[in-house]
């Protein structure tokens, strides 16, 4: 719509100033404004409206599940990087049974962890689809002993548990005859736009299939790095997805999209995107790799999570189920401990706003949606008091989140003649500390008002 209004103004201006050129205005400016109004990548619903649940959700679970869990090797990359031959990689099909797949139990576990959405790899770069795609036989129904659709029960169970359902989809496909790349060293062809166009028909066909079958809440694209958006026709593909599914959210990896996707590296300052999500492995691998024992402890994940929400982002924490659908015990343990903490501190997490700069509090923080409660997070046992600086508001009360204990606090360095707020020292007794990360709630007398001016002139003493 926003293109139409300026278009009308321009048309009117041309009409008034160059009466002779009315024809030009009608023929040129109006169609131009209509073209702007129909920018193909623009989703039909207001972006903020579509993004609201995502922004409030804070925590999602990523699931990398595919035939790579049979040998427990790198998902798709192991053959692309010549660590195993394609034939041997594909042999894993024979061992993929999904025989203990219990999507209801998955959904309950994810819910228990505190996640509000879950994203399943419906197809990774190896091209193996977890649903019975009509586009080829490379799917778990036709090509593995699992012999059944794994996506439908996932989406149903996730939604039944009250979570939003996201689908990961690799737009590139190293197994497909019309995708130019095969491995890092072997290409199938070079410079053949016609053949690439037939690949676009294939991948967009699969995407539309998924979109219409499941109406996912979110598409998590991957693999857009090797060809440009023109080749992948991303605008056209996205326009169709939004048309069929107006509430859809798309990540940034089909170029553009609704939110940014930093990966593994924790942002230290808020990324420039309005919305973003850090995706992170629970150990060092996306898929199941029993040899990878480098698990992050629940405490580490909680502290990373606190940093992420403090900067206004979401965390998408990845798990890698075994070939039979079992989520490894260690991963279950971490999710459950994370769940203990998120449940206890839910008021400080969900629907929160980004917190205050670290110059005011030396750690992560969040704010209630109306900005009247400030939440302070710390994962240590304080030597003395916790200090909060430069808050102009009157403090009405401070308590321990999920515990309720009211805390004593004292203000120091508040000169009566100065507008510089005093330092608020909060006394935190050992017995209220959380084993992983303690959260304090500071109730203010109104919306938070931070002191940001330079030092004061001394006029009295
Ligand atoms: C990277 C990995 C890919 C994984 C993805 C998840 O792109 O290469 O295997 O699926 O991250 O974010």
CSV table of C-alpha atoms in Angstrom, one decimal, residues 185-380:
chain,number,residue,atom,x,y,z
A,185,UNK,CA,35.6,-31.0,-5.9
A,186,UNK,CA,33.1,-32.4,-8.4
A,187,UNK,CA,30.5,-30.2,-10.2
A,188,UNK,CA,27.7,-31.6,-12.3
A,189,UNK,CA,27.8,-28.8,-14.8
A,190,UNK,CA,28.7,-25.1,-15.3
A,191,UNK,CA,26.8,-22.2,-16.7
A,192,UNK,CA,23.6,-23.8,-17.9
A,193,UNK,CA,20.7,-21.4,-16.9
A,194,UNK,CA,18.1,-23.7,-18.4
A,195,UNK,CA,19.2,-26.6,-16.2
A,196,UNK,CA,19.3,-24.4,-13.2
A,197,UNK,CA,15.8,-23.2,-14.0
A,198,UNK,CA,14.6,-26.7,-13.9
A,199,UNK,CA,16.2,-27.1,-10.5
A,200,UNK,CA,14.3,-24.0,-9.4
A,201,UNK,CA,11.1,-25.7,-10.5
A,202,UNK,CA,12.0,-28.6,-8.4
A,203,UNK,CA,13.0,-26.9,-5.2
A,204,UNK,CA,10.1,-24.4,-5.3
A,205,UNK,CA,7.8,-27.3,-6.1
A,206,UNK,CA,8.9,-29.1,-2.9
A,207,UNK,CA,8.6,-25.9,-0.9
A,208,UNK,CA,5.1,-25.2,-2.1
A,209,UNK,CA,4.3,-28.8,-1.4
A,210,UNK,CA,5.5,-28.4,2.3
A,211,UNK,CA,3.8,-25.0,2.6
A,212,UNK,CA,0.4,-26.3,1.4
A,213,UNK,CA,0.6,-29.6,3.3
A,214,UNK,CA,1.6,-28.1,6.7
A,215,UNK,CA,1.0,-24.3,6.6
A,216,UNK,CA,4.1,-24.0,8.8
A,217,UNK,CA,4.4,-21.1,11.2
A,218,UNK,CA,8.0,-20.6,10.1
A,219,UNK,CA,10.3,-21.7,7.3
A,220,UNK,CA,13.9,-22.0,8.2
A,221,UNK,CA,15.8,-21.9,4.9
A,222,UNK,CA,19.4,-22.8,4.5
A,223,UNK,CA,21.9,-23.2,1.6
A,224,UNK,CA,21.5,-19.9,-0.3
A,225,UNK,CA,25.2,-19.1,-0.3
A,226,UNK,CA,26.3,-20.6,-3.6
A,227,UNK,CA,24.1,-18.9,-6.1
A,228,UNK,CA,22.5,-15.5,-6.2
A,229,UNK,CA,18.9,-14.6,-5.6
A,230,UNK,CA,18.3,-14.2,-9.3
A,231,UNK,CA,19.3,-17.7,-10.0
A,232,UNK,CA,17.2,-19.1,-7.1
A,233,UNK,CA,14.4,-16.7,-8.0
A,234,UNK,CA,13.9,-16.0,-4.4
A,235,UNK,CA,11.4,-13.1,-4.8
A,236,UNK,CA,9.1,-15.2,-6.9
A,237,UNK,CA,9.4,-18.2,-4.6
A,238,UNK,CA,8.8,-16.2,-1.4
A,239,UNK,CA,5.8,-14.3,-2.9
A,240,UNK,CA,4.1,-17.6,-3.6
A,241,UNK,CA,4.8,-18.9,-0.1
A,242,UNK,CA,3.3,-15.8,1.6
A,243,UNK,CA,0.4,-15.9,-0.8
A,244,UNK,CA,-0.6,-19.4,0.2
A,245,UNK,CA,0.3,-18.9,3.9
A,246,UNK,CA,-0.1,-15.2,4.9
A,247,UNK,CA,1.0,-15.7,8.6
A,248,UNK,CA,4.2,-17.3,7.5
A,249,UNK,CA,7.6,-16.2,8.9
A,250,UNK,CA,10.7,-16.7,6.8
A,251,UNK,CA,14.3,-16.6,8.1
A,252,UNK,CA,16.9,-14.6,6.2
A,253,UNK,CA,18.4,-17.5,4.2
A,254,UNK,CA,16.3,-17.2,1.2
A,255,UNK,CA,17.7,-13.7,0.9
A,256,UNK,CA,15.8,-10.9,2.7
A,257,UNK,CA,13.3,-12.6,4.9
A,258,UNK,CA,11.8,-11.6,8.2
A,259,UNK,CA,14.7,-12.2,10.7
A,260,UNK,CA,18.5,-12.6,10.9
A,261,UNK,CA,20.2,-15.8,11.7
A,262,UNK,CA,23.5,-15.5,13.5
A,263,UNK,CA,25.0,-19.0,13.8
A,264,UNK,CA,27.1,-20.4,16.7
A,265,UNK,CA,28.8,-17.0,17.4
A,266,UNK,CA,27.1,-15.1,20.2
A,267,UNK,CA,26.5,-11.5,19.3
A,268,UNK,CA,28.0,-9.1,21.8
A,269,UNK,CA,25.9,-6.1,20.7
A,270,UNK,CA,22.4,-6.3,19.2
A,271,UNK,CA,22.5,-7.2,15.5
A,272,UNK,CA,21.1,-4.6,13.2
A,273,UNK,CA,18.1,-6.6,12.1
A,274,UNK,CA,14.8,-5.8,13.9
A,275,UNK,CA,14.4,-9.5,14.7
A,276,UNK,CA,17.0,-12.2,15.0
A,277,UNK,CA,17.7,-15.7,16.4
A,278,UNK,CA,21.0,-17.3,17.3
A,279,UNK,CA,21.1,-20.9,16.3
A,280,UNK,CA,23.4,-23.0,18.4
A,281,UNK,CA,24.4,-26.7,18.8
A,282,UNK,CA,24.1,-28.3,22.2
A,283,UNK,CA,27.5,-30.0,21.8
A,284,UNK,CA,29.6,-29.2,18.7
A,285,UNK,CA,27.4,-31.0,16.1
A,286,UNK,CA,24.0,-30.3,14.5
A,287,UNK,CA,23.1,-34.0,14.0
A,288,UNK,CA,23.7,-37.0,16.3
A,289,UNK,CA,27.4,-37.7,16.7
A,290,UNK,CA,28.1,-40.0,19.6
A,291,UNK,CA,31.8,-39.2,19.4
A,292,UNK,CA,31.1,-35.6,20.1
A,293,UNK,CA,31.1,-35.3,23.9
A,294,UNK,CA,31.7,-31.6,24.1
A,295,UNK,CA,28.3,-30.7,25.6
A,296,UNK,CA,27.6,-27.2,26.9
A,297,UNK,CA,26.3,-27.5,30.5
A,298,UNK,CA,22.8,-26.3,31.2
A,299,UNK,CA,24.4,-23.4,33.1
A,300,UNK,CA,26.4,-22.3,30.1
A,301,UNK,CA,23.3,-22.5,27.8
A,302,UNK,CA,21.3,-20.5,30.4
A,303,UNK,CA,23.9,-17.8,30.5
A,304,UNK,CA,24.1,-17.6,26.7
A,305,UNK,CA,20.3,-17.5,26.6
A,306,UNK,CA,20.2,-14.7,29.0
A,307,UNK,CA,22.7,-12.7,26.9
A,308,UNK,CA,20.6,-13.4,23.8
A,309,UNK,CA,17.3,-12.2,25.3
A,310,UNK,CA,19.1,-9.2,26.9
A,311,UNK,CA,19.9,-8.1,23.4
A,312,UNK,CA,16.3,-8.7,22.1
A,313,UNK,CA,17.0,-12.0,20.2
A,314,UNK,CA,15.8,-15.6,20.3
A,315,UNK,CA,17.8,-18.8,20.9
A,316,UNK,CA,17.3,-21.8,18.7
A,317,UNK,CA,19.0,-24.6,20.5
A,318,UNK,CA,19.7,-27.7,18.4
A,319,UNK,CA,19.3,-31.4,19.3
A,320,UNK,CA,20.3,-34.4,17.2
A,321,UNK,CA,18.1,-37.5,17.6
A,322,UNK,CA,19.5,-41.0,16.8
A,323,UNK,CA,18.4,-42.8,13.7
A,324,UNK,CA,15.5,-44.5,15.6
A,325,UNK,CA,14.2,-41.2,16.8
A,326,UNK,CA,15.6,-41.3,20.4
A,327,UNK,CA,16.9,-38.0,21.7
A,328,UNK,CA,20.2,-38.8,23.4
A,329,UNK,CA,20.1,-38.9,27.2
A,330,UNK,CA,22.6,-36.1,27.7
A,331,UNK,CA,20.5,-33.8,25.5
A,332,UNK,CA,17.3,-34.7,27.4
A,333,UNK,CA,19.1,-33.9,30.6
A,334,UNK,CA,20.3,-30.5,29.4
A,335,UNK,CA,16.8,-29.6,28.1
A,336,UNK,CA,15.2,-30.6,31.4
A,337,UNK,CA,17.6,-28.5,33.4
A,338,UNK,CA,17.0,-25.6,31.1
A,339,UNK,CA,13.3,-26.2,31.7
A,340,UNK,CA,13.6,-26.0,35.4
A,341,UNK,CA,15.3,-22.6,35.0
A,342,UNK,CA,13.0,-21.2,32.3
A,343,UNK,CA,9.9,-22.2,34.3
A,344,UNK,CA,11.1,-20.6,37.5
A,345,UNK,CA,12.0,-17.3,35.7
A,346,UNK,CA,9.3,-17.2,33.0
A,347,UNK,CA,8.1,-13.7,34.0
A,348,UNK,CA,11.6,-12.3,33.2
A,349,UNK,CA,11.9,-14.2,29.9
A,350,UNK,CA,8.8,-14.4,27.7
A,351,UNK,CA,7.3,-11.4,26.1
A,352,UNK,CA,10.2,-9.3,27.5
A,353,UNK,CA,11.9,-6.4,25.9
A,354,UNK,CA,15.7,-6.0,25.6
A,355,UNK,CA,17.4,-4.9,28.8
A,356,UNK,CA,19.6,-1.9,29.8
A,357,UNK,CA,23.2,-1.2,28.7
A,358,UNK,CA,25.9,-2.9,30.7
A,359,UNK,CA,27.1,0.5,31.9
A,360,UNK,CA,24.1,0.5,34.2
A,361,UNK,CA,24.2,-3.2,35.3
A,362,UNK,CA,27.1,-5.5,34.8
A,363,UNK,CA,25.2,-8.4,33.3
A,364,UNK,CA,22.3,-9.4,31.1
A,365,UNK,CA,18.9,-7.8,31.8
A,366,UNK,CA,15.4,-7.6,30.3
A,367,UNK,CA,12.4,-5.4,30.8
A,368,UNK,CA,8.7,-6.2,31.2
A,369,UNK,CA,6.6,-5.3,28.1
A,370,UNK,CA,5.5,-2.0,29.7
A,371,UNK,CA,9.1,-1.3,30.8
A,372,UNK,CA,8.2,-0.9,34.5
A,373,UNK,CA,9.9,-4.0,35.8
A,374,UNK,CA,13.7,-4.4,35.2
A,375,UNK,CA,15.0,-8.0,35.5
A,376,UNK,CA,18.7,-8.4,36.4
A,377,UNK,CA,20.5,-11.7,35.7
A,378,UNK,CA,23.7,-12.9,37.3
A,379,UNK,CA,25.4,-16.3,37.4
A,380,UNK,CA,27.8,-15.8,40.4
